[in-house]
Amino acid sequence: MKEYNVAVVGATGAVGNEMVATLEQRKFPVKKLTLLASERSLGKSLTYKGEEVPIEELKENSFKGIDIGLFSPGGAVSEKFAPIAAADGCVVIDNTSAFRMVPDIPLVVPEVNEHAIKFYKNKGIIANPNCSTIQMVVVLKPLHDAARIKRVVVSTYQAVSGTGKEAIYELEQQVLAIYNNKPLEKKVYPYQIAFNCLPHIDSFLESGYTKEEMKMVNETKKIMEDDSIQVTATTVRVPVFYGHSESVNVEFEKDLSPDAARKLLKKAPGVKVVDDPAKNKYPLAIDAAGKDDTFVGRIRRDESIAHGLNMWIVADNIRKGAALNAVQIAEVLIEKYL
Ligand code: NAP
Ligand code: 12T
């Protein structure tokens, strides 16, 4: 089997770490693995297939001879280095928001729009969608194909790991400080996140929405390739370490019963239905953490409109929401195009 030189950019981060683990778990055909981060990480290493791989500093010449670059170093760094990598012939799969809405750059969730991967040729870059969008469209796609979605109203309950390693540490430290009656430190979030909910993810726009909310609106249309789907979102940070949960209200053009929706979702790729209220079975963040699937349950009619459903969607934001989705894209890329 052909093997590829792979670089992980932002390897010491929450997403980068999971990228390395995912490459190993899925037996991606790696010839040489290069791990890149900032100069702060020089001297560190990560274990890959039982061996220590040293972290190198990301530089303009880091991509000579690299076939595939899995990027998650933050938007500004991707904006600078992804085009540099692409110019050296490296196909970039970028996890940041930098390129998602660029028209000729594909934005891909393999279960939904795998065919768009071929447009990697345009700029040498493929964008990985936002974590909250990914898990929602994996579930919505088969329902849209069956009954045409008119409008989606979504509220999210997002884990701190979505913000990165420093936010995971902040929640841990705040919980410890509260239990030990110590002063609370706030560096990442503007308010205490322990035992609290913050209706604020990414920065605010003039409209009053946050950027995270508008990612869900705009990315959903691009991935589903249907600008007629109306989406409105409220994104909320909750004191959970791993796993984003979403309350999703969907209005359809045609009738779709909860049973019909469950039947469609049971055979949908990457989806697991957990929906048995009589036995208190519904998706939970703590169950989704570390798993590859997107979980859906609480499927019931919206009795306030003609053709509507409510549901609860949960996935591991670092796996399907980031690292796994990126590696799945890379798998299609090497199988069909490289
Ligand atoms: P993180 O835990 O804070 O990690 C950031 C990583 O980027 C670290 O490896 C860091 O290296 C590296 N980095 C930062 N500045 C750098 C620079 N100037 N040069 C080279 N490397 C640099 O953050 P994360 O949670 O992994 O997220 C990183 C990015 O992925 C963000 O843009 C985020 O928006 C995106 N993300 C996307 C999704 C998604 O929805 N698909 C989900 C989560 C995150 P050091 O350790 O050396 O500082
Ligand atoms: N601010 O990839 O804080 O655009 O949870 C993902 C997660 C941005 C992104 C978060 C963010 C992104 C977060």
Short mmCIF file of C-alpha atoms and ligand atoms in Angstrom, two decimals:
data_model
loop_
_atom_site.label_atom_id
_atom_site.label_comp_id
_atom_site.label_asym_id
_atom_site.label_seq_id
_atom_site.Cartn_x
_atom_site.Cartn_y
_atom_site.Cartn_z
CA MET A 1 0.00 0.00 0.00
CA LYS A 2 1.19 3.49 -0.83
CA GLU A 3 2.32 5.49 2.21
CA TYR A 4 2.25 9.25 2.75
CA ASN A 5 4.30 11.84 4.58
CA VAL A 6 1.86 13.47 7.01
CA ALA A 7 2.32 16.61 9.10
CA VAL A 8 0.11 17.54 12.06
CA VAL A 9 0.18 21.31 12.61
CA GLY A 10 -0.80 22.28 16.16
CA ALA A 11 0.11 18.78 17.31
CA THR A 12 0.34 19.72 21.00
CA GLY A 13 -3.23 21.08 21.07
CA ALA A 14 -6.48 19.37 22.04
CA VAL A 15 -7.30 18.66 18.38
CA GLY A 16 -3.73 17.94 17.22
CA ASN A 17 -3.23 15.34 19.95
CA GLU A 18 -6.41 13.58 18.86
CA MET A 19 -5.30 13.75 15.21
CA VAL A 20 -2.16 11.77 16.07
CA ALA A 21 -4.18 9.21 18.05
CA THR A 22 -6.75 8.93 15.23
CA LEU A 23 -4.09 8.36 12.56
CA GLU A 24 -2.74 5.48 14.67
CA GLN A 25 -6.14 3.99 15.56
CA ARG A 26 -7.36 4.03 11.96
CA LYS A 27 -4.03 2.67 10.66
CA PHE A 28 -3.60 5.56 8.26
CA PRO A 29 -0.73 4.68 5.87
CA VAL A 30 1.83 7.12 7.27
CA LYS A 31 5.37 6.95 5.85
CA LYS A 32 6.76 9.72 8.05
CA LEU A 33 4.87 11.69 10.70
CA THR A 34 6.01 15.28 11.29
CA LEU A 35 4.64 17.07 14.36
CA LEU A 36 4.61 20.86 14.25
CA ALA A 37 3.71 23.47 16.88
CA SER A 38 5.07 26.77 18.14
CA GLU A 39 8.61 27.20 19.44
CA ARG A 40 7.11 26.99 22.96
CA SER A 41 6.78 23.24 22.39
CA LEU A 42 10.36 22.54 21.36
CA GLY A 43 11.69 19.70 23.52
CA LYS A 44 8.24 18.07 23.81
CA SER A 45 7.23 14.90 21.99
CA LEU A 46 4.15 12.75 21.38
CA THR A 47 3.89 8.97 21.25
CA TYR A 48 2.89 7.50 17.89
CA LYS A 49 2.84 3.71 17.41
CA GLY A 50 4.91 3.29 20.58
CA GLU A 51 7.62 5.72 19.48
CA GLU A 52 8.42 9.22 20.66
CA VAL A 53 8.06 11.75 17.84
CA PRO A 54 9.64 15.13 18.67
CA ILE A 55 7.71 18.38 18.15
CA GLU A 56 9.31 20.66 15.59
CA GLU A 57 8.75 24.38 15.19
CA LEU A 58 6.35 25.37 12.40
CA LYS A 59 8.31 27.28 9.76
CA GLU A 60 7.84 28.32 6.15
CA ASN A 61 10.01 25.43 4.95
CA SER A 62 8.24 22.81 7.10
CA PHE A 63 6.24 21.35 4.18
CA LYS A 64 8.90 20.25 1.69
CA GLY A 65 8.13 16.61 0.85
CA ILE A 66 4.93 16.51 2.95
CA ASP A 67 1.90 14.99 1.15
CA ILE A 68 -0.88 15.77 3.64
CA GLY A 69 -1.08 18.45 6.36
CA LEU A 70 -3.67 18.19 9.14
CA PHE A 71 -3.92 21.73 10.51
CA SER A 72 -5.38 22.96 13.82
CA PRO A 73 -3.09 25.75 15.06
CA GLY A 74 -5.64 28.57 15.24
CA GLY A 75 -7.07 30.70 12.44
CA ALA A 76 -4.34 33.28 12.00
CA VAL A 77 -1.61 30.63 11.80
CA SER A 78 -3.56 28.55 9.28
CA GLU A 79 -4.27 31.62 7.19
CA LYS A 80 -0.55 32.21 6.86
CA PHE A 81 0.79 28.65 6.60
CA ALA A 82 -1.88 26.69 4.70
CA PRO A 83 -1.16 28.50 1.39
CA ILE A 84 2.58 28.06 1.97
CA ALA A 85 2.09 24.31 2.50
CA ALA A 86 -0.20 24.04 -0.54
CA ALA A 87 2.38 25.80 -2.72
CA ASP A 88 4.83 23.04 -1.75
CA GLY A 89 2.35 20.39 -2.98
CA CYS A 90 0.99 19.44 0.45
CA VAL A 91 -2.79 18.95 0.56
CA VAL A 92 -4.03 20.84 3.61
CA ILE A 93 -7.02 19.71 5.66
CA ASP A 94 -7.68 22.72 7.88
CA ASN A 95 -9.69 22.64 11.11
CA THR A 96 -9.83 26.36 11.72
CA SER A 97 -12.51 28.75 10.51
CA ALA A 98 -10.06 30.51 8.16
CA PHE A 99 -11.12 28.96 4.83
CA ARG A 100 -14.53 27.41 5.44
CA MET A 101 -16.58 29.98 3.58
CA VAL A 102 -14.13 30.59 0.72
CA PRO A 103 -16.23 29.65 -2.34
CA ASP A 104 -13.71 27.46 -4.19
CA ILE A 105 -12.45 25.70 -1.05
CA PRO A 106 -14.48 22.58 -0.25
CA LEU A 107 -16.08 22.27 3.21
CA VAL A 108 -16.54 18.59 3.84
CA VAL A 109 -18.29 16.09 6.08
CA PRO A 110 -17.67 12.77 4.30
CA GLU A 111 -21.07 11.29 5.24
CA VAL A 112 -22.79 14.32 3.66
CA ASN A 113 -20.77 15.74 0.73
CA GLU A 114 -17.79 13.46 0.13
CA HIS A 115 -17.87 14.33 -3.57
CA ALA A 116 -16.71 17.90 -2.81
CA ILE A 117 -13.28 16.59 -1.79
CA LYS A 118 -12.26 16.59 -5.46
CA PHE A 119 -12.20 20.40 -5.34
CA TYR A 120 -9.07 20.17 -3.16
CA LYS A 121 -7.37 20.77 -6.51
CA ASN A 122 -8.60 24.40 -6.60
CA LYS A 123 -6.39 25.72 -3.78
CA GLY A 124 -4.79 22.60 -2.29
CA ILE A 125 -6.93 23.18 0.81
CA ILE A 126 -9.97 21.36 2.22
CA ALA A 127 -11.79 22.94 5.16
CA ASN A 128 -13.11 20.93 8.08
CA PRO A 129 -16.37 22.42 9.36
CA ASN A 130 -17.10 23.69 12.85
CA CYS A 131 -17.66 20.95 15.41
CA SER A 132 -21.29 21.94 16.14
CA THR A 133 -22.14 22.02 12.45
CA ILE A 134 -20.58 18.63 11.70
CA GLN A 135 -22.67 16.63 14.17
CA MET A 136 -25.86 18.43 13.14
CA VAL A 137 -25.51 17.89 9.38
CA VAL A 138 -24.61 14.21 9.77
CA VAL A 139 -28.10 13.76 11.24
CA LEU A 140 -29.96 16.30 9.09
CA LYS A 141 -28.75 15.06 5.69
CA PRO A 142 -30.81 11.84 5.48
CA LEU A 143 -33.86 13.68 6.84
CA HIS A 144 -33.45 16.47 4.27
CA ASP A 145 -33.19 13.93 1.45
CA ALA A 146 -36.46 12.35 2.61
CA ALA A 147 -38.63 15.34 3.51
CA ARG A 148 -36.81 18.61 2.54
CA ILE A 149 -35.84 20.83 5.46
CA LYS A 150 -37.30 24.34 5.47
CA ARG A 151 -35.96 25.67 8.75
CA VAL A 152 -33.75 24.61 11.67
CA VAL A 153 -33.73 26.18 15.14
CA VAL A 154 -30.77 24.92 17.16
CA SER A 155 -29.45 25.57 20.66
CA THR A 156 -26.11 24.06 21.62
CA TYR A 157 -24.56 22.93 24.90
CA GLN A 158 -20.85 22.96 24.06
CA ALA A 159 -17.94 21.41 25.95
CA VAL A 160 -14.91 23.43 27.01
CA SER A 161 -12.54 21.16 25.02
CA GLY A 162 -13.82 22.99 21.91
CA THR A 163 -11.85 26.03 23.02
CA GLY A 164 -8.62 24.05 23.51
CA LYS A 165 -6.33 22.70 26.17
CA GLU A 166 -6.24 25.89 28.25
CA ALA A 167 -10.02 25.88 28.61
CA ILE A 168 -10.01 22.25 29.80
CA TYR A 169 -7.50 23.30 32.45
CA GLU A 170 -9.58 26.37 33.38
CA LEU A 171 -12.71 24.30 34.12
CA GLU A 172 -10.66 21.81 36.21
CA GLN A 173 -8.99 24.60 38.16
CA GLN A 174 -12.22 26.48 38.83
CA VAL A 175 -13.92 23.34 40.16
CA LEU A 176 -10.92 22.69 42.44
CA ALA A 177 -10.83 26.33 43.58
CA ILE A 178 -14.52 26.28 44.47
CA TYR A 179 -14.21 23.06 46.46
CA ASN A 180 -11.13 24.38 48.27
CA ASN A 181 -12.58 27.85 48.91
CA LYS A 182 -9.76 29.46 46.92
CA PRO A 183 -10.03 32.49 44.60
CA LEU A 184 -11.19 31.66 41.12
CA GLU A 185 -9.02 32.30 38.05
CA LYS A 186 -10.54 33.44 34.74
CA LYS A 187 -8.22 33.54 31.73
CA VAL A 188 -9.99 31.88 28.82
CA TYR A 189 -13.66 32.73 29.43
CA PRO A 190 -14.92 36.15 30.56
CA TYR A 191 -16.99 34.58 33.36
CA GLN A 192 -16.81 31.54 35.61
CA ILE A 193 -17.58 28.41 33.55
CA ALA A 194 -17.67 25.96 36.49
CA PHE A 195 -21.32 25.31 37.48
CA ASN A 196 -22.45 27.91 34.95
CA CYS A 197 -23.62 28.33 31.32
CA LEU A 198 -22.29 31.07 29.04
CA PRO A 199 -24.41 32.09 26.02
CA HIS A 200 -21.25 33.24 24.27
CA ILE A 201 -18.95 31.20 21.97
CA ASP A 202 -16.36 32.94 19.80
CA SER A 203 -16.80 36.71 19.41
CA PHE A 204 -19.92 38.84 19.05
CA LEU A 205 -20.93 40.44 15.75
CA GLU A 206 -22.82 43.73 15.33
CA SER A 207 -26.01 41.77 14.67
CA GLY A 208 -25.95 40.43 18.24
CA TYR A 209 -25.14 36.90 17.08
CA THR A 210 -21.81 35.25 17.85
CA LYS A 211 -19.47 34.02 15.13
CA GLU A 212 -20.08 30.46 16.36
CA GLU A 213 -23.82 30.91 15.72
CA MET A 214 -23.23 32.22 12.22
CA LYS A 215 -20.87 29.30 11.45
CA MET A 216 -23.82 26.98 12.06
CA VAL A 217 -26.03 29.04 9.75
CA ASN A 218 -23.59 29.46 6.87
CA GLU A 219 -21.68 26.18 7.00
CA THR A 220 -24.90 24.12 7.08
CA LYS A 221 -26.04 25.66 3.78
CA LYS A 222 -22.64 25.11 2.15
CA ILE A 223 -22.23 21.47 3.24
CA MET A 224 -25.85 20.52 2.44
CA GLU A 225 -25.50 22.46 -0.84
CA ASP A 226 -28.86 24.13 -0.30
CA ASP A 227 -29.09 27.85 0.44
CA SER A 228 -32.84 27.56 0.94
CA ILE A 229 -32.41 25.87 4.34
CA GLN A 230 -33.06 28.50 7.00
CA VAL A 231 -31.02 28.11 10.19
CA THR A 232 -30.99 30.08 13.41
CA ALA A 233 -28.72 29.21 16.32
CA THR A 234 -27.95 29.98 19.96
CA THR A 235 -24.59 28.54 21.03
CA VAL A 236 -23.90 28.04 24.72
CA ARG A 237 -20.81 26.93 26.63
CA VAL A 238 -21.54 24.46 29.44
CA PRO A 239 -19.26 22.98 32.11
CA VAL A 240 -18.70 19.69 30.26
CA PHE A 241 -15.21 18.51 29.26
CA TYR A 242 -15.91 16.46 26.11
CA GLY A 243 -19.01 16.21 23.90
CA HIS A 244 -21.28 18.86 22.42
CA SER A 245 -25.06 18.42 22.84
CA GLU A 246 -27.66 20.12 20.66
CA SER A 247 -31.40 20.67 20.87
CA VAL A 248 -32.52 20.76 17.23
CA ASN A 249 -35.96 21.77 15.95
CA VAL A 250 -36.55 20.99 12.28
CA GLU A 251 -39.42 22.08 10.04
CA PHE A 252 -39.90 20.01 6.88
CA GLU A 253 -41.80 20.57 3.64
CA LYS A 254 -43.27 17.05 3.75
CA ASP A 255 -44.49 14.97 6.63
CA LEU A 256 -41.91 12.84 8.42
CA SER A 257 -43.04 10.84 11.44
CA PRO A 258 -40.68 10.23 14.37
CA ASP A 259 -40.71 6.52 13.48
CA ALA A 260 -39.82 7.22 9.84
CA ALA A 261 -37.01 9.54 10.98
CA ARG A 262 -35.65 6.89 13.36
CA LYS A 263 -35.75 4.32 10.56
CA LEU A 264 -33.78 6.60 8.23
CA LEU A 265 -31.27 7.49 10.94
CA LYS A 266 -30.69 3.86 11.94
CA LYS A 267 -29.15 3.22 8.52
CA ALA A 268 -27.42 6.59 8.19
CA PRO A 269 -23.59 6.43 8.10
CA GLY A 270 -21.89 7.66 11.29
CA VAL A 271 -25.18 7.90 13.22
CA LYS A 272 -26.46 5.88 16.20
CA VAL A 273 -30.04 6.23 17.40
CA VAL A 274 -30.35 6.15 21.21
CA ASP A 275 -34.03 6.80 21.75
CA ASP A 276 -36.02 4.81 24.28
CA PRO A 277 -37.70 7.21 26.71
CA ALA A 278 -39.47 4.35 28.50
CA LYS A 279 -36.04 3.12 29.61
CA ASN A 280 -34.56 6.62 30.10
CA LYS A 281 -32.34 6.12 27.04
CA TYR A 282 -31.13 9.22 25.25
CA PRO A 283 -27.72 10.47 24.07
CA LEU A 284 -25.34 11.86 26.71
CA ALA A 285 -22.09 13.76 26.33
CA ILE A 286 -20.33 11.45 28.79
CA ASP A 287 -21.29 8.45 26.63
CA ALA A 288 -20.34 10.11 23.33
CA ALA A 289 -16.87 11.13 24.61
CA GLY A 290 -14.21 9.02 22.93
CA LYS A 291 -16.67 7.57 20.38
CA ASP A 292 -16.74 8.08 16.63
CA ASP A 293 -20.49 8.13 16.04
CA THR A 294 -22.97 10.98 16.29
CA PHE A 295 -25.81 10.06 18.64
CA VAL A 296 -29.44 11.15 18.21
CA GLY A 297 -32.48 10.65 20.40
CA ARG A 298 -35.54 12.37 21.93
CA ILE A 299 -37.04 12.33 18.42
CA ARG A 300 -40.60 13.62 18.69
CA ARG A 301 -43.12 15.68 16.77
CA ASP A 302 -43.11 19.46 17.03
CA GLU A 303 -46.83 19.70 17.63
CA SER A 304 -46.86 23.47 17.08
CA ILE A 305 -46.36 23.21 13.28
CA ALA A 306 -47.51 21.01 10.38
CA HIS A 307 -44.30 19.09 9.61
CA GLY A 308 -41.80 19.39 12.42
CA LEU A 309 -39.53 17.27 14.62
CA ASN A 310 -37.51 17.95 17.74
CA MET A 311 -34.38 15.97 18.54
CA TRP A 312 -31.24 15.86 20.70
CA ILE A 313 -27.88 15.34 18.97
CA VAL A 314 -24.59 14.56 20.75
CA ALA A 315 -21.05 13.85 19.52
CA ASP A 316 -17.44 14.04 20.71
CA ASN A 317 -16.46 17.51 19.50
CA ILE A 318 -12.76 16.67 19.34
CA ARG A 319 -13.26 13.39 17.42
CA LYS A 320 -16.15 13.67 14.92
CA GLY A 321 -16.17 17.43 15.50
CA ALA A 322 -12.53 17.80 14.50
CA ALA A 323 -9.80 15.12 14.33
CA LEU A 324 -11.84 12.16 13.09
CA ASN A 325 -13.64 14.17 10.41
CA ALA A 326 -10.27 15.46 9.16
CA VAL A 327 -8.74 11.96 9.04
CA GLN A 328 -11.85 10.62 7.26
CA ILE A 329 -11.34 13.33 4.62
CA ALA A 330 -7.69 12.28 4.31
CA GLU A 331 -8.77 8.65 3.86
CA VAL A 332 -11.04 9.55 0.92
CA LEU A 333 -8.32 11.77 -0.50
CA ILE A 334 -5.75 8.98 -0.67
CA GLU A 335 -8.25 6.33 -1.75
CA LYS A 336 -9.68 8.34 -4.65
CA TYR A 337 -7.41 11.21 -5.58
CA LEU A 338 -3.74 11.09 -4.52
P1 NAP B 1 -5.26 24.31 21.54
O1 NAP B 1 -5.47 23.14 22.38
O2 NAP B 1 -5.11 25.63 22.16
O3 NAP B 1 -3.97 24.04 20.60
C1 NAP B 1 -3.45 24.97 19.72
C2 NAP B 1 -2.30 24.36 18.95
O4 NAP B 1 -1.82 25.28 17.99
C3 NAP B 1 -1.12 23.99 19.81
O5 NAP B 1 -0.49 22.85 19.27
C4 NAP B 1 -0.22 25.20 19.64
O6 NAP B 1 1.14 24.93 19.85
C5 NAP B 1 -0.45 25.51 18.20
N1 NAP B 1 -0.08 26.87 17.86
C6 NAP B 1 -0.58 28.02 18.40
N2 NAP B 1 0.05 29.09 17.87
C7 NAP B 1 0.96 28.60 17.01
C8 NAP B 1 1.94 29.21 16.17
N3 NAP B 1 2.11 30.53 16.12
N4 NAP B 1 2.72 28.39 15.39
C9 NAP B 1 2.56 27.07 15.45
N5 NAP B 1 1.68 26.44 16.23
C10 NAP B 1 0.88 27.20 17.00
O7 NAP B 1 -6.43 24.48 20.50
P2 NAP B 1 -7.31 23.36 19.76
O8 NAP B 1 -8.54 23.12 20.54
O9 NAP B 1 -6.48 22.19 19.41
O10 NAP B 1 -7.82 24.15 18.48
C11 NAP B 1 -6.95 24.64 17.52
C12 NAP B 1 -7.72 25.15 16.30
O11 NAP B 1 -8.62 24.18 15.84
C13 NAP B 1 -8.59 26.39 16.54
O12 NAP B 1 -8.48 27.23 15.41
C14 NAP B 1 -9.99 25.93 16.61
O13 NAP B 1 -10.87 26.89 16.07
C15 NAP B 1 -9.91 24.73 15.72
N6 NAP B 1 -10.90 23.79 16.19
C16 NAP B 1 -11.76 23.35 15.29
C17 NAP B 1 -12.74 22.52 15.68
C18 NAP B 1 -13.74 22.15 14.70
O14 NAP B 1 -14.84 22.54 14.91
N7 NAP B 1 -13.46 21.44 13.66
C19 NAP B 1 -12.85 22.07 16.97
C20 NAP B 1 -11.94 22.52 17.89
C21 NAP B 1 -10.96 23.40 17.47
P3 NAP B 1 1.85 25.20 21.29
O15 NAP B 1 1.46 24.07 22.21
O16 NAP B 1 3.30 25.17 20.94
O17 NAP B 1 1.37 26.53 21.78
N1 12T B 2 -14.34 29.21 19.21
O1 12T B 2 -13.44 25.72 14.70
O2 12T B 2 -14.59 27.76 21.34
O3 12T B 2 -14.36 27.65 14.45
O4 12T B 2 -15.61 25.85 21.06
C1 12T B 2 -14.45 25.64 17.22
C2 12T B 2 -14.71 25.66 18.57
C3 12T B 2 -14.11 27.98 17.21
C4 12T B 2 -13.97 26.73 15.15
C5 12T B 2 -14.98 26.83 20.65
C6 12T B 2 -14.38 28.02 18.56
C7 12T B 2 -14.17 26.79 16.58
C8 12T B 2 -14.69 26.85 19.21
#
